[in-house]
Amino acid sequence: MYVCLCHGVTDREIREAADNGISSMRQLGRELGVGTQCGRCACTAREILRESRTPDYLAMANMLAQPA
């Protein structure tokens, strides 16, 4: 799903950025431009970023990354 229409950033890209060490909206803005134009995406992007850093999400991502 597109989160930032101004810069064409999806929720997957935000999660990938979080997996690569992005941990704040400031960093996300610098890397992907999220929240730097109109700002309507900031709340949703922040929630996705926060959700991506929770232990439950990380455990699920690690589980899915392992071969069956």
Short mmCIF file of C-alpha atoms in Angstrom, two decimals:
data_model
loop_
_atom_site.label_atom_id
_atom_site.label_comp_id
_atom_site.label_asym_id
_atom_site.label_seq_id
_atom_site.Cartn_x
_atom_site.Cartn_y
_atom_site.Cartn_z
CA MET A 1 0.00 0.00 0.00
CA TYR A 2 1.23 3.48 -0.76
CA VAL A 3 1.86 5.47 2.40
CA CYS A 4 3.53 8.58 0.96
CA LEU A 5 1.93 9.61 -2.31
CA CYS A 6 4.21 12.63 -2.74
CA HIS A 7 7.29 10.40 -2.95
CA GLY A 8 5.67 7.11 -3.96
CA VAL A 9 6.76 5.22 -0.83
CA THR A 10 5.02 2.00 0.18
CA ASP A 11 4.61 0.28 3.53
CA ARG A 12 7.00 -2.44 2.32
CA GLU A 13 9.70 0.14 1.68
CA ILE A 14 9.23 1.56 5.16
CA ARG A 15 9.47 -1.92 6.71
CA GLU A 16 12.56 -2.66 4.64
CA ALA A 17 14.15 0.59 5.80
CA ALA A 18 13.37 -0.38 9.41
CA ASP A 19 14.99 -3.78 8.80
CA ASN A 20 18.06 -1.92 7.53
CA GLY A 21 18.39 0.12 10.73
CA ILE A 22 16.17 3.16 10.22
CA SER A 23 14.63 3.87 13.61
CA SER A 24 13.23 7.41 13.47
CA MET A 25 11.00 9.54 11.29
CA ARG A 26 13.90 11.94 10.74
CA GLN A 27 16.02 9.13 9.28
CA LEU A 28 13.06 7.87 7.25
CA GLY A 29 12.56 11.35 5.83
CA ARG A 30 16.21 11.62 4.85
CA GLU A 31 16.29 8.16 3.23
CA LEU A 32 12.89 7.99 1.52
CA GLY A 33 11.44 11.50 1.72
CA VAL A 34 8.52 10.32 3.87
CA GLY A 35 6.82 13.18 5.69
CA THR A 36 8.87 15.91 4.02
CA GLN A 37 6.31 17.21 1.52
CA CYS A 38 2.68 17.58 2.62
CA GLY A 39 3.03 15.54 5.84
CA ARG A 40 -0.22 13.58 5.55
CA CYS A 41 1.69 10.29 5.63
CA ALA A 42 3.62 10.99 8.84
CA CYS A 43 1.21 9.34 11.30
CA THR A 44 0.84 6.17 9.22
CA ALA A 45 4.56 5.99 8.47
CA ARG A 46 5.41 6.44 12.16
CA GLU A 47 3.03 3.63 13.10
CA ILE A 48 4.50 1.27 10.49
CA LEU A 49 8.01 2.14 11.62
CA ARG A 50 7.10 1.54 15.28
CA GLU A 51 5.30 -1.70 14.43
CA SER A 52 8.31 -2.91 12.42
CA ARG A 53 10.61 -2.54 15.40
CA THR A 54 8.50 -4.58 17.86
CA PRO A 55 9.83 -7.96 19.04
CA ASP A 56 6.71 -9.76 17.69
CA TYR A 57 7.27 -8.40 14.18
CA LEU A 58 10.98 -9.18 14.29
CA ALA A 59 10.32 -12.76 15.45
CA MET A 60 7.79 -13.27 12.65
CA ALA A 61 10.14 -11.80 10.04
CA ASN A 62 12.97 -14.06 11.20
CA MET A 63 10.69 -17.10 11.12
CA LEU A 64 9.54 -16.32 7.57
CA ALA A 65 13.13 -15.77 6.41
CA GLN A 66 14.16 -19.31 7.35
CA PRO A 67 13.73 -22.10 4.80
CA ALA A 68 11.02 -24.66 5.53
#
